[in-house]
Structure formats: C-alpha cells, structure tokens
mmCIF file of C-alpha atoms in Angstrom:
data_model
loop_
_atom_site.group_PDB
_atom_site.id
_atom_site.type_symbol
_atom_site.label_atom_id
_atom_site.label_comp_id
_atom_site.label_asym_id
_atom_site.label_seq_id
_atom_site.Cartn_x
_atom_site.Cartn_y
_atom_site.Cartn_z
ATOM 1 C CA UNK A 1 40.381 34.468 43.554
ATOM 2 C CA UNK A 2 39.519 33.132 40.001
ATOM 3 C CA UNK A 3 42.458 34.882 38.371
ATOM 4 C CA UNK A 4 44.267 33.005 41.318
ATOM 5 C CA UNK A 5 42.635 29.745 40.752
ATOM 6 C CA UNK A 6 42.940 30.270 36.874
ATOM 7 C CA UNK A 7 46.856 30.798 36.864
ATOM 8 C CA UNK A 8 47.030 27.877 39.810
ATOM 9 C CA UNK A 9 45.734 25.774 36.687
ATOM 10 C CA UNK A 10 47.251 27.370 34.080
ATOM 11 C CA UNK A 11 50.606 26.374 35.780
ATOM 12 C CA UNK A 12 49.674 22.711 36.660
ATOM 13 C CA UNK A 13 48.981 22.465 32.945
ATOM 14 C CA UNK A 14 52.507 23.683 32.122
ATOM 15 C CA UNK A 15 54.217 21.234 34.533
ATOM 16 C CA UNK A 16 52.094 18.518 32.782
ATOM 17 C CA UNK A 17 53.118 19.683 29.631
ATOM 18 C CA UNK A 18 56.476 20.481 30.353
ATOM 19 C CA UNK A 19 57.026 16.432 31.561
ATOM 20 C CA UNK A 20 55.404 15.120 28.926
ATOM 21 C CA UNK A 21 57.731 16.919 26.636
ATOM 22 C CA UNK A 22 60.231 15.529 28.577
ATOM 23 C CA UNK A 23 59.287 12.321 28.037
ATOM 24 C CA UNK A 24 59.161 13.351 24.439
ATOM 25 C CA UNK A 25 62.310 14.305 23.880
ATOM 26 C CA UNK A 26 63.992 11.611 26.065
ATOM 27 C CA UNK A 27 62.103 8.960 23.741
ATOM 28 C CA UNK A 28 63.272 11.114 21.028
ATOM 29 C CA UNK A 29 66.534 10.911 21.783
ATOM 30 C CA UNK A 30 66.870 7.675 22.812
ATOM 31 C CA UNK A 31 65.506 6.226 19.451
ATOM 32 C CA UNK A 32 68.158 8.782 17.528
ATOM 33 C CA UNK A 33 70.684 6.910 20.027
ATOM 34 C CA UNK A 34 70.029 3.988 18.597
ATOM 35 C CA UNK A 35 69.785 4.726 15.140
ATOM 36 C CA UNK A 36 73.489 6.594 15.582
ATOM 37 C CA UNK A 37 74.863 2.922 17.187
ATOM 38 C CA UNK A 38 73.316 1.136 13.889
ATOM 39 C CA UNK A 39 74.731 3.470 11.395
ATOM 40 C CA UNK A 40 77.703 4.096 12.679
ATOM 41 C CA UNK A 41 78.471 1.135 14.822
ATOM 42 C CA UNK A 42 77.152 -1.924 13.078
ATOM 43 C CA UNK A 43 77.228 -0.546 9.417
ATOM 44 C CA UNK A 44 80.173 1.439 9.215
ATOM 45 C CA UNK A 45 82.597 -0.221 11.922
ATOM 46 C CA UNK A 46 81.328 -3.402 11.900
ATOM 47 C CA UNK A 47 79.594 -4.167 8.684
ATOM 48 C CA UNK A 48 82.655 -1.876 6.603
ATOM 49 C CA UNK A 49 79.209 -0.676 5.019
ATOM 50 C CA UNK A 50 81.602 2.285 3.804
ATOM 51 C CA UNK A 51 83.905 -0.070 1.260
ATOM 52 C CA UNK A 52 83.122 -2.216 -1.495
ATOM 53 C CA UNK A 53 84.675 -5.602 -1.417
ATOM 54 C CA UNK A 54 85.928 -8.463 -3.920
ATOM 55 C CA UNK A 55 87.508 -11.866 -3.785
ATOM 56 C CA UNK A 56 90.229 -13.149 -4.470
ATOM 57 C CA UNK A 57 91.131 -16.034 -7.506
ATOM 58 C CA UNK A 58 94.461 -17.709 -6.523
ATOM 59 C CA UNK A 59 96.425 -21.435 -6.532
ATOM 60 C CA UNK A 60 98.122 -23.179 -4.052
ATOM 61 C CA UNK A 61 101.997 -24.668 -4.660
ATOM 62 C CA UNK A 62 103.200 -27.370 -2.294
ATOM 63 C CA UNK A 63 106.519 -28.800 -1.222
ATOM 64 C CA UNK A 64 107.825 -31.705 1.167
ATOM 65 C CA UNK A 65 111.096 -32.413 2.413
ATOM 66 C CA UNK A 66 112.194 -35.809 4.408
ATOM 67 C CA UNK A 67 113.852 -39.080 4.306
ATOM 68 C CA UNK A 68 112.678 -41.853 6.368
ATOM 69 C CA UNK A 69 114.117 -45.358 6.858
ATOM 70 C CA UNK A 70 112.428 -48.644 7.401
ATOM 71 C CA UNK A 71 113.468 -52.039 8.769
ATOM 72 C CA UNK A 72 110.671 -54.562 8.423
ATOM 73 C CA UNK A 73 112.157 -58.365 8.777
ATOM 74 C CA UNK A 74 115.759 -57.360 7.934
ATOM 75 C CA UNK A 75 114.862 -55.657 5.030
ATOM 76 C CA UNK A 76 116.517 -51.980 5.041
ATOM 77 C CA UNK A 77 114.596 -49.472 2.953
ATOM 78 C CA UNK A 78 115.371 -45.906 2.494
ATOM 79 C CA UNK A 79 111.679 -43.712 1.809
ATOM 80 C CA UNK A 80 111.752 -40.157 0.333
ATOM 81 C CA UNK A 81 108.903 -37.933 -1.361
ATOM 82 C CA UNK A 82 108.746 -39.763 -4.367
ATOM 83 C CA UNK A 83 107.584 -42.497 -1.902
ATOM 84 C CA UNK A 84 105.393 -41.450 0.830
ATOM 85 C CA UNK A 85 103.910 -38.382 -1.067
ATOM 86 C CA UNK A 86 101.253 -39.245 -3.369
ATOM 87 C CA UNK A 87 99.520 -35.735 -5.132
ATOM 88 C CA UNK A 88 97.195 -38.013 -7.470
ATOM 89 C CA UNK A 89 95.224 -38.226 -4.279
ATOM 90 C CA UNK A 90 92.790 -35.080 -3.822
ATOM 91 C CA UNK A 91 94.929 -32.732 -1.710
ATOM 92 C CA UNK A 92 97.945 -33.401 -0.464
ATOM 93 C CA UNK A 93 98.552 -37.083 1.410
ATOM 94 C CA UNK A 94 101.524 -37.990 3.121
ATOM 95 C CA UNK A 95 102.177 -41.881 3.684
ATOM 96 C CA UNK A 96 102.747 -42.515 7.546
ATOM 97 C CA UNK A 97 102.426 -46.095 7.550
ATOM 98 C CA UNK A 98 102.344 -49.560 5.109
ATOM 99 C CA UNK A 99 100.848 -52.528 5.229
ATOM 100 C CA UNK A 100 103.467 -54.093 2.959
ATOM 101 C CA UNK A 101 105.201 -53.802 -0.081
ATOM 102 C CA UNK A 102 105.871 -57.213 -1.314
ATOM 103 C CA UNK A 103 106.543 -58.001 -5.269
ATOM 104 C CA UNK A 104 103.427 -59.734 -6.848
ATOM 105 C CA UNK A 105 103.161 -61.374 -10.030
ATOM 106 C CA UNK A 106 99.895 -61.990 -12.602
ATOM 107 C CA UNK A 107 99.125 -65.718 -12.222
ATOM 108 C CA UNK A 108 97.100 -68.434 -10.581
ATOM 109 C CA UNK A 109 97.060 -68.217 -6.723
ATOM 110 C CA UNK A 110 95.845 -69.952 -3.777
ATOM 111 C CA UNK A 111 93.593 -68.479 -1.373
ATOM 112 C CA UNK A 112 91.911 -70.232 1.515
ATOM 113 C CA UNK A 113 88.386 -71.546 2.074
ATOM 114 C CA UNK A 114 86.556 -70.286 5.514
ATOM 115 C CA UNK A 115 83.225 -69.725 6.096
ATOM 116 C CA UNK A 116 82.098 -66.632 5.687
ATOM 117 C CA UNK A 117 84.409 -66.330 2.334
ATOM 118 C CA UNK A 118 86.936 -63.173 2.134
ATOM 119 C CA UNK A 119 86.493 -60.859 -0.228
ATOM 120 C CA UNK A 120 87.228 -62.212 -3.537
ATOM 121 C CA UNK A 121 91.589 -61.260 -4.284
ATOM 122 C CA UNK A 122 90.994 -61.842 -7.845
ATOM 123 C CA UNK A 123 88.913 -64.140 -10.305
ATOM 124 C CA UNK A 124 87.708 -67.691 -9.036
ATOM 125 C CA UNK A 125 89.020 -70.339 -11.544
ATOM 126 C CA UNK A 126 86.540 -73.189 -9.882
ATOM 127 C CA UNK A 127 89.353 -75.615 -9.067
ATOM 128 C CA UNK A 128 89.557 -76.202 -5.733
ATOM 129 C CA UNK A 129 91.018 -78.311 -2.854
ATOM 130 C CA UNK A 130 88.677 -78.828 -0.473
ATOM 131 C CA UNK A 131 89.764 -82.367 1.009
ATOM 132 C CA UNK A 132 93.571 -81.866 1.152
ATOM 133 C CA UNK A 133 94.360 -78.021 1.589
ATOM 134 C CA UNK A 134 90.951 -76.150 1.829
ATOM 135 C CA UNK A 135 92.400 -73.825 -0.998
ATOM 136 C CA UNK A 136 90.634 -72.333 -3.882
ATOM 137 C CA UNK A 137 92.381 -71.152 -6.841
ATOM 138 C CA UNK A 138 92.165 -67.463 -8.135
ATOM 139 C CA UNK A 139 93.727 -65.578 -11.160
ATOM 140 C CA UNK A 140 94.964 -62.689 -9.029
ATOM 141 C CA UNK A 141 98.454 -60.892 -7.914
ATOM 142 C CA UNK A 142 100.375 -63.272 -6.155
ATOM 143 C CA UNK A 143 100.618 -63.594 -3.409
ATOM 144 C CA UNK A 144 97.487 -62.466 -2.574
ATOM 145 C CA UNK A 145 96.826 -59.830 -0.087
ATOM 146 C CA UNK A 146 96.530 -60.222 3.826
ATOM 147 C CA UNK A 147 95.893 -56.830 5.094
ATOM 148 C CA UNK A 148 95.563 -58.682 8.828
ATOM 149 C CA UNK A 149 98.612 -57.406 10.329
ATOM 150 C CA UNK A 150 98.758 -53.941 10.484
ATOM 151 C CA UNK A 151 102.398 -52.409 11.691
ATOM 152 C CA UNK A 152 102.097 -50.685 14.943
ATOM 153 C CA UNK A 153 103.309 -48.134 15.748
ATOM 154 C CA UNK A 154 103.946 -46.585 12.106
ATOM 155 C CA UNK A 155 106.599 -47.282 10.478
ATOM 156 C CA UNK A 156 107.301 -43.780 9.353
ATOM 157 C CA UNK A 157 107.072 -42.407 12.859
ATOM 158 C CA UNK A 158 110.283 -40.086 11.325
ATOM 159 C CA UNK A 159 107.715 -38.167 9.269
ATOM 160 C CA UNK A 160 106.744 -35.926 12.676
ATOM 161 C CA UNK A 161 109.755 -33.662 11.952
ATOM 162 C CA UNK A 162 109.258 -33.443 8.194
ATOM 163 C CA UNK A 163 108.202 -29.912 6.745
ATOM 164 C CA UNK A 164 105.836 -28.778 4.292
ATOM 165 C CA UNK A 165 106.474 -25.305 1.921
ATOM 166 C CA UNK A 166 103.436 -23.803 0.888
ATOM 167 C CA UNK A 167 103.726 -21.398 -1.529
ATOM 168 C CA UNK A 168 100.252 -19.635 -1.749
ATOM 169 C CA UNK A 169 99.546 -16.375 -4.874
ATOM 170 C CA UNK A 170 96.036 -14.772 -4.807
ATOM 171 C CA UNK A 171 94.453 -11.707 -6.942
ATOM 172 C CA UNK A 172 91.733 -9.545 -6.302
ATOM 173 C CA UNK A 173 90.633 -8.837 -9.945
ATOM 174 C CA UNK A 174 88.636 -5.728 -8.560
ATOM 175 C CA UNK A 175 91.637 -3.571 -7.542
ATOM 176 C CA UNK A 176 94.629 -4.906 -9.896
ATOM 177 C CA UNK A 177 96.051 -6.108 -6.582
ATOM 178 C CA UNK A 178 98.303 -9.334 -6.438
ATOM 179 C CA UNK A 179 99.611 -10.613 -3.419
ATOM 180 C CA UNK A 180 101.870 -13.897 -2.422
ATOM 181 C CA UNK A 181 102.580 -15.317 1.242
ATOM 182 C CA UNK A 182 105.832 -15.007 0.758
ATOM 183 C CA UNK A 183 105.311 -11.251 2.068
ATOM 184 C CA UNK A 184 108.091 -8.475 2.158
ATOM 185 C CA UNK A 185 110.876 -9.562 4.211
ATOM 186 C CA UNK A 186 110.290 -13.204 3.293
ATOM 187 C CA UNK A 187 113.801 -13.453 1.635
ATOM 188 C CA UNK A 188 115.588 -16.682 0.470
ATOM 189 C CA UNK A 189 118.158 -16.187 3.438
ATOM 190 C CA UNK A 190 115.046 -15.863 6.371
ATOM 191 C CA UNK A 191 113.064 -18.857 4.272
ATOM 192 C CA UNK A 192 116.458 -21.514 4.802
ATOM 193 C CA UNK A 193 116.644 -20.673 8.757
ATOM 194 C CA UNK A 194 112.759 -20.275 9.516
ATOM 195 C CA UNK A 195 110.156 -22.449 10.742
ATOM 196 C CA UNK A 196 106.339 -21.713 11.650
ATOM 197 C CA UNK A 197 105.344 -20.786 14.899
ATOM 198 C CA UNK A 198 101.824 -18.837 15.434
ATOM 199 C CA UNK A 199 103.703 -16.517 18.270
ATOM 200 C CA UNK A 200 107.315 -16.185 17.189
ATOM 201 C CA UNK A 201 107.395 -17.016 13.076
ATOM 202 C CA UNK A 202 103.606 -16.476 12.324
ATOM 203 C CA UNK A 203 104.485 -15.792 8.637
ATOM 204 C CA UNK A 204 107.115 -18.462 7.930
ATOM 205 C CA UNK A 205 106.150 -20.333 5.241
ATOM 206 C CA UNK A 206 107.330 -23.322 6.098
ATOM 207 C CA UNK A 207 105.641 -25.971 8.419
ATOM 208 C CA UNK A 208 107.029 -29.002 10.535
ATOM 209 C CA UNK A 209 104.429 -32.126 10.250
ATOM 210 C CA UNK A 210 104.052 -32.564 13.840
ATOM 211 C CA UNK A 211 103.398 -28.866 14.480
ATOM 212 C CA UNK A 212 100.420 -29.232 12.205
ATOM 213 C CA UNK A 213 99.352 -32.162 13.667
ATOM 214 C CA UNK A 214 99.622 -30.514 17.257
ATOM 215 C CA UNK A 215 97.812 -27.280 16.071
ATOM 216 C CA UNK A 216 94.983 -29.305 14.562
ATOM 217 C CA UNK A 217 94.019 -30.982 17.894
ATOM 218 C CA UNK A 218 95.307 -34.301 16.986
ATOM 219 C CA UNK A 219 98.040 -36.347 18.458
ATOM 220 C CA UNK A 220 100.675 -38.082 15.344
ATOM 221 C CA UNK A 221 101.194 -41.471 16.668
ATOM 222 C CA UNK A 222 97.397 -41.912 16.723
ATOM 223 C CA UNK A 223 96.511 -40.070 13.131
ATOM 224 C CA UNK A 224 99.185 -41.872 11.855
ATOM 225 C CA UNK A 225 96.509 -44.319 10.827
ATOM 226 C CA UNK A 226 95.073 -41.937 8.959
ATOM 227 C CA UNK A 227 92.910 -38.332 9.134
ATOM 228 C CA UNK A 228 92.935 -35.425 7.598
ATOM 229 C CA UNK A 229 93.939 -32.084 8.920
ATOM 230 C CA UNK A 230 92.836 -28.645 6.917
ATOM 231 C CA UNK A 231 95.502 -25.713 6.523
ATOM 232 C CA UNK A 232 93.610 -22.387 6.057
ATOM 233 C CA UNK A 233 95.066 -19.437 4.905
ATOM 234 C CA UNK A 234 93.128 -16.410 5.583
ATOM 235 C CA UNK A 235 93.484 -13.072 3.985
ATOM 236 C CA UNK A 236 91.395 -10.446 4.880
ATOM 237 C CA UNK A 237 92.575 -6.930 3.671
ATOM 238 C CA UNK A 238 91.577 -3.640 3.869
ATOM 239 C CA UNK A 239 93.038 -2.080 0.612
ATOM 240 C CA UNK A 240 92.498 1.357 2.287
ATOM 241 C CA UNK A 241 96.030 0.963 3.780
ATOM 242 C CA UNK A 242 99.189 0.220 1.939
ATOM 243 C CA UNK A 243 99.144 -3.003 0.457
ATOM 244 C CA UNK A 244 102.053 -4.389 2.723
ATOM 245 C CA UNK A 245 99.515 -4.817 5.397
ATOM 246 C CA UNK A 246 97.553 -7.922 3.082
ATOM 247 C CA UNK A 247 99.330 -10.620 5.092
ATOM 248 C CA UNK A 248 97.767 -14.286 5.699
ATOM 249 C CA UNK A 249 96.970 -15.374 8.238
ATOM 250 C CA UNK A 250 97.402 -19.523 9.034
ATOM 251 C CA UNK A 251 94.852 -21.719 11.128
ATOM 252 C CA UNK A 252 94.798 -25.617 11.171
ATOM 253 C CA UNK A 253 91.147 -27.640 12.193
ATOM 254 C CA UNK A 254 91.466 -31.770 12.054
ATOM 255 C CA UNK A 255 88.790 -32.218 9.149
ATOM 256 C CA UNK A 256 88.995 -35.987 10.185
ATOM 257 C CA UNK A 257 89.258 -38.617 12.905
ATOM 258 C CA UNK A 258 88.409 -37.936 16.963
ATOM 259 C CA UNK A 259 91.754 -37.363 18.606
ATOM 260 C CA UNK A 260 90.482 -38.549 21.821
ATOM 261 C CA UNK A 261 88.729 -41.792 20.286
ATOM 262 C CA UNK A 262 89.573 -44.787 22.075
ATOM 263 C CA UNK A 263 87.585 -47.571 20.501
ATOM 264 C CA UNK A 264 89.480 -49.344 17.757
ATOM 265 C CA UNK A 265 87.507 -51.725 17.224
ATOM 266 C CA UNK A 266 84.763 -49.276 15.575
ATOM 267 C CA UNK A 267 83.981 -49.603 12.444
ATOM 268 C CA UNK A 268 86.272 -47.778 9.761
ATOM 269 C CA UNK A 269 88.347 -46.315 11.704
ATOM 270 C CA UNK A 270 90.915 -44.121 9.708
ATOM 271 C CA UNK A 271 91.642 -43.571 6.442
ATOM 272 C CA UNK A 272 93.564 -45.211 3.610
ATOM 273 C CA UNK A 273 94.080 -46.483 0.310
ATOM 274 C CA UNK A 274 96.173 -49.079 -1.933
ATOM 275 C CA UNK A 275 98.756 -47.880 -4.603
ATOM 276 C CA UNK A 276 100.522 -50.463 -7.455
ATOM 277 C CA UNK A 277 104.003 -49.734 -8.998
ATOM 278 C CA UNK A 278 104.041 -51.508 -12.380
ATOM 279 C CA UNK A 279 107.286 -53.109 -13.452
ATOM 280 C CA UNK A 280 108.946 -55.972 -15.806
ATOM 281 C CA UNK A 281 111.196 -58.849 -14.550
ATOM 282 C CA UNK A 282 112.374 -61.860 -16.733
ATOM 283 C CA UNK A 283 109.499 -60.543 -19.264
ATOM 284 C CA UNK A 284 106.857 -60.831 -16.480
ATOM 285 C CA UNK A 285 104.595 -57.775 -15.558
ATOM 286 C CA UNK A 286 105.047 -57.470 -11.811
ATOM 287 C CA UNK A 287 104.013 -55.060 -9.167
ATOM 288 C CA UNK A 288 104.877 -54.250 -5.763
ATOM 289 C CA UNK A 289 101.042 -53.178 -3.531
ATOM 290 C CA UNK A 290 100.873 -50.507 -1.476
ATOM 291 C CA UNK A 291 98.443 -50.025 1.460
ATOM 292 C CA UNK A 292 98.908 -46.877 2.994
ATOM 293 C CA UNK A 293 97.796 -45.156 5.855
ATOM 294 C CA UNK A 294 98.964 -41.391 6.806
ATOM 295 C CA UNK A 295 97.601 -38.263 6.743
ATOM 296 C CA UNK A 296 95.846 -35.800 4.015
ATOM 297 C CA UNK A 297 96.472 -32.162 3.927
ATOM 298 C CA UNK A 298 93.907 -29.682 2.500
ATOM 299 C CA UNK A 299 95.146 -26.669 1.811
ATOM 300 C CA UNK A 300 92.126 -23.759 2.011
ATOM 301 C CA UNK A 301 92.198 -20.547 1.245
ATOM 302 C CA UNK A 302 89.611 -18.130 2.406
ATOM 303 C CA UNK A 303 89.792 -14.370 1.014
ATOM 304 C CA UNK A 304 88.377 -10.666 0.728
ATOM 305 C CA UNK A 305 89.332 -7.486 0.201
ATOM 306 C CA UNK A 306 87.526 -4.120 1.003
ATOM 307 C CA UNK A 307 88.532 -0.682 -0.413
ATOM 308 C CA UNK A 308 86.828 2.587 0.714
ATOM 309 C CA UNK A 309 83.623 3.311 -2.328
ATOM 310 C CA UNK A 310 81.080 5.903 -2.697
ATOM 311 C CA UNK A 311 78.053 4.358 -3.433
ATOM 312 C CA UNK A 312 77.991 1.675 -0.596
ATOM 313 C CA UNK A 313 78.521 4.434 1.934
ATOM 314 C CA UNK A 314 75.825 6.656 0.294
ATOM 315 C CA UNK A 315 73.416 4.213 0.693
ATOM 316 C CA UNK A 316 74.750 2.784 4.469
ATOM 317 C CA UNK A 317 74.268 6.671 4.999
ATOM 318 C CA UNK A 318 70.621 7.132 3.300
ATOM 319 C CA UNK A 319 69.554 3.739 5.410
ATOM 320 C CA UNK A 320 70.878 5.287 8.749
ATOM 321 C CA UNK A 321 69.229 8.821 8.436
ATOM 322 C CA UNK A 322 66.096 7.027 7.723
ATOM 323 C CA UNK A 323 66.261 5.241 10.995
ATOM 324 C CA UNK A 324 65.905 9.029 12.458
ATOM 325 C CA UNK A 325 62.766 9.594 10.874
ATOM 326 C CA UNK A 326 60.984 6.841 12.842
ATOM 327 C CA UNK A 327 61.444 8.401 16.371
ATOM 328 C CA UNK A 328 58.840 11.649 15.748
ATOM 329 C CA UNK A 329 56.219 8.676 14.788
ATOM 330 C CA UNK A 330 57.355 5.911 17.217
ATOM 331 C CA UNK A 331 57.221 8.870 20.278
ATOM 332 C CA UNK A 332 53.998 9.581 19.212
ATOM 333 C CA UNK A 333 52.474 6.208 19.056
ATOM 334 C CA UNK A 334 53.827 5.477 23.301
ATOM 335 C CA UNK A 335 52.793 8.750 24.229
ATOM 336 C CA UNK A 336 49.186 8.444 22.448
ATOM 337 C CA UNK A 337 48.277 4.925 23.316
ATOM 338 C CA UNK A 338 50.502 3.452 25.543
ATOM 339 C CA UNK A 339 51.777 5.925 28.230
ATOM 340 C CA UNK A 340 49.029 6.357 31.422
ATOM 341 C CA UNK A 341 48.372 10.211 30.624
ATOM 342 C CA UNK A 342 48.011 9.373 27.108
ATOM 343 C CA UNK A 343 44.745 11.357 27.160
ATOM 344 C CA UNK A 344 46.573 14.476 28.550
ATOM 345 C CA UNK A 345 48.983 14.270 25.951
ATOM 346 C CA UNK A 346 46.415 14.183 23.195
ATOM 347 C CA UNK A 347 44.933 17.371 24.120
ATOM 348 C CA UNK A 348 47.576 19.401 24.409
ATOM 349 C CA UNK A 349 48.725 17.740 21.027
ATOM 350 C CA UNK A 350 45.738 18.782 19.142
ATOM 351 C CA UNK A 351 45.390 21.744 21.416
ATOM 352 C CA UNK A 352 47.153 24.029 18.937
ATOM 353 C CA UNK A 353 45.452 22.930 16.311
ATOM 354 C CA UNK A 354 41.945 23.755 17.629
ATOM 355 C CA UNK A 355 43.011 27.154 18.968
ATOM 356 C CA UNK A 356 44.590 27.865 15.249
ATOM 357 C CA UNK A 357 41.185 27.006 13.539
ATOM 358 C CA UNK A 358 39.351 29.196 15.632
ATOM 359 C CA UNK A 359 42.031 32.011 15.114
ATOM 360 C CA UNK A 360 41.250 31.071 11.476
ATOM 361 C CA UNK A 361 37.439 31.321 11.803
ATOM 362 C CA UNK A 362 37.814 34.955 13.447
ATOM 363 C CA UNK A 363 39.759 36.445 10.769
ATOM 364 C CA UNK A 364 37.439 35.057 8.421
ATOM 365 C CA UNK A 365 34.624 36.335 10.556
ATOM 366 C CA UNK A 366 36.470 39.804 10.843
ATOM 367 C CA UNK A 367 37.132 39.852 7.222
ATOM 368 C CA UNK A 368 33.367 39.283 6.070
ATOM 369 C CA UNK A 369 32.234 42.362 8.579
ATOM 370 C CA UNK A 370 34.927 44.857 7.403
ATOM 371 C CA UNK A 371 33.798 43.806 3.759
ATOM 372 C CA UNK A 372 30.028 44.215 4.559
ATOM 373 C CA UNK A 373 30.721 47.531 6.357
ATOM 374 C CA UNK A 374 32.179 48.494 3.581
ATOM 375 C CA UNK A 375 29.812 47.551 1.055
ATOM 376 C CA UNK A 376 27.320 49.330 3.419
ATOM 377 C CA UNK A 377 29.199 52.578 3.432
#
C-alpha cells in the first residue's frame, strides 16, 4: 500500500513537473519567436540592418517652354520665358498673372490725399494741394502705382498647358555610383513625343503645368494668384541589384495656399512680388513695373542608397542572438514569482540541486571512512 501510495505521488509529481516544463518551454519559445520577428523581420527586412547606406550630393537643371499672348485695353503683347520666368527668385517662379506693366519715368508725381494716407509711392516733397486737387507731390516713378485692380481671371490662363524639363544628376560618393533621371531608354527621340503621367509615362521627364498643379491638390485658375507647389524626386536604391534599377521616383505636395479656401477677403492671400526693367528713352532713365502673381516651383530631391556590408549585419546579428538569451531568465522570473504554482516550480527547480549536494556530502562521507579504514589497517 505505501509503495502504491508512494508511486501514486511520485507520478502526480511528474505530471506537475511535466506541465510546468511545458509552460517552460512554450514561454521559451515564444520569447525566441519574438526575438526571430525582430532580427529578422524589423532589422533585416525592414530596417535593411544588413547594408550600409550613403547619400547622395546632386543639382537640379530646369527648363520651360510656352508662349502666351495678352490683350489688356487693345494693347497686343506676345509673353515668352524671358518674360514670365523669373530664376532670381528662390526656386523656380512662373508669372501667371500682372498687375500692369506701364512705362514710368523718375520725376515729381501726384498722389492723392485720403485719410488714412497710402503707403508712401516715393519721397514727399511737402508741396501740396489741399484746397484745389487734394494732391500731394512725391519724387517717385510716374505714374505712381495703383495695385487696386487686380486682372481676373489671369491673364496668362495659357500657361496651364506649358511644360517644365527637369533635368535632375545625383552621386552617391560612397559607391562611385552616378545616376541621372534621364534613365536608360530616355532617348532624345522618346524625350520630343513624351509627357508625364504617374500611370502611363512615370519616368518622362517632362511635365505639363496644369498636371502639376492637379497632382499637387490645387486647382490653376485659383493658384494662379499665387502658391507654391513642391516637385520631389525620390531615389531610393538598393545598390545590391544592377544599377539600372536606381530610378526616381516623382511626387508633387502644394507647399502653399488652401485649394479649397474661399475667403478672399483674408488677409494676404497669395503670393507675389514686383519686378523693374530699366531702360533709356530721349536720355531719360525709364522703367516699365511689374507685379506678378503665379506660381513657385521647388524642386526637392530626397536620396539614399544601401549596398549589402559586413559589419552592419554582424552587429544586427550579435543584437538579435542576444535577444535569445533573455528568454531562460525572463521564463524563470513568470514561473518563480508570477505563475500560481510558482512555489511548486521552485522546488523542483532547486530540487536537483539539493539532491546533488547530498550526493556530494556522501562521497565525501564515503571517502573519509575508506581513508580511516585504511589508516586503521
């Protein structure tokens, strides 16, 4: 009956101890899990913790192509990019509309009196008319400006079907590699005929104004009073593969004005500035003012390369397999203070341990008789 009840015991122990190894190993395992998804999923896949990476020093080359034409009070005018294309502004700005371009002259003007006064056009001379004209006189450009009639719509509407080369080289200094967007098969035949479009021609390196405009979020009539719309060119490029396969990639965000604003009579709304042409008539210095309202494109270019190295993935790999030395000491701390049996668990832990110091104690014991015996003898 005890050797009965003893193995009944002995058994129950067994089963305890065979679950809670269970346990073990599935906590085990499930920790190794994880530290496989973070070394090989996140830092390798994800992370490209197995390449090195550089980036890339580069410039930007940019061409437009378009005439307009103009008819403001009978006057015929023919525009082309030596007119509505001015690079001294910071990126590229395209003219869209003009307040007016009237010939002025250095000399004393008239300006009227109201209450509060306009900006000053030019310098006050103190002679004024109050009682007959309610004029003041100014050295200025004459006529002075009157920036109170704005042309609506724009008078360069035309400039929604005008297109814009980009020419765009980058280096990654790292690798000796070079690359330009004008990618194999970008030939001077394909460049004449081709025309950008992110499904059919998503490499053409040539852009029509109204497409950009359309891609940014905006509508033209409306940013025709001015905004500013950011061209990104994106090359990301995994050097492991032939070069041919570091290709940009184009994206277009409006950088400024709300597309869906409605409230002109905000404050600021827009964006433009005033340009002179100096010239000489009858040996007077003249110059014809430019107020100008369109649309400035900034051209951004956003790049990195990655190429297979050594030493990154040595150390992605050293970082990993220490993740797998954390689930013998995380399993132990659940199973020893957090699980319900954690008491069980300790004992049969420590069990061994116990049973090998009194083994150890025996032969110690056994060793100091046989030596005595012998001593004896």
């Amino acid at each position: 009956m005890l050797n009965a009840k003893h193995r009944l015991e002995c058994c129950k122990a067994r089963h305890h101890w065979t679950l809670e190894r269970t346990n073990l190993c599935i906590g085990g395992g499930g920790i190794m899990v994880w530290g496989c998804f973070s070394l090989f999923g996140w830092v390798f896949i994800y992370e490209k913790g197995y390449q090195s990476s550089d980036m890339a020093v580069g410039s930007v080359l940019t061409k437009m192509k378009g005439v307009g034409y103009t008819n403001v009070a009978g006057e015929e005018r023919i525009w082309d990019v030596a007119d509505y294309v001015f690079p001294v502004q910071v990126g590229h700005w395209l003219s869209v509309d003009l307040l007016s371009y009237i010939p002025r002259v250095f000399s004393p003007c008239l300006c009227p009196t109201t209450h509060p006064p306009p900006p000053p056009q030019g310098h006050m001379t103190g002679k004024c008319l109050v009682n007959t004209t309610n004029m003041c006189e100014v050295l200025a450009w004459c006529p002075v400006e009157d920036d109170s009639n704005i042309p609506d719509p724009a008078l360069l509407m035309s400039a929604e079907n005008y297109t814009l080369f980009i020419k765009n080289t980058i280096s990654f200094p790292a690798y000796g590699v070079t690359r330009c967007n004008l990618v194999e098969g970008i030939d001077n035949q394909y460049v004449k005929s081709c025309l950008y479009d992110p499904k059919t021609s998503p490499l053409c390196p040539i852009f029509r104004l109204g497409d950009l405009v359309q891609l940014s979020g905006f509508n033209f009539a409306a940013i025709a009073k001015g905004g500013a719309i950011g061209i990104i060119i994106d090359w990301t490029c995994n050097l492991d593969y032939d070069q041919s396969d570091c290709k940009p990639i184009y994206s277009f965000h409006g950088l400024y004005g709300n597309p869906n604003e409605t409230d002109m009579a905000r404050a600021s709304v827009g964006y433009n500035f005033r340009y002179a042409k100096h010239y000489m008539e009858d040996t007077k210095e003249k110059r014809t003012l430019l107020k100008v309202f369109g649309i400035r494109f900034d051209i951004i270019v956003r790049s990195v390369a990655r190429k297979f190295d050594i030493i990154p993935t040595l150390t992605a790999i050293g970082s990993g397999v220490g993740i797998f030395g954390v689930a013998t000491v995380v399993c132990d701390l659940i199973l020893l203070y957090l699980l319900p049996k954690r008491e069980f668990y300790n004992n049969m832990k420590f069990k061994v341990t116990e049973m090998m110091e009194k083994e150890r104690d025996l032969r110690r014991q056994h060793s100091k008789a046989a030596t005595h015996d012998n001593t004896t003898w």
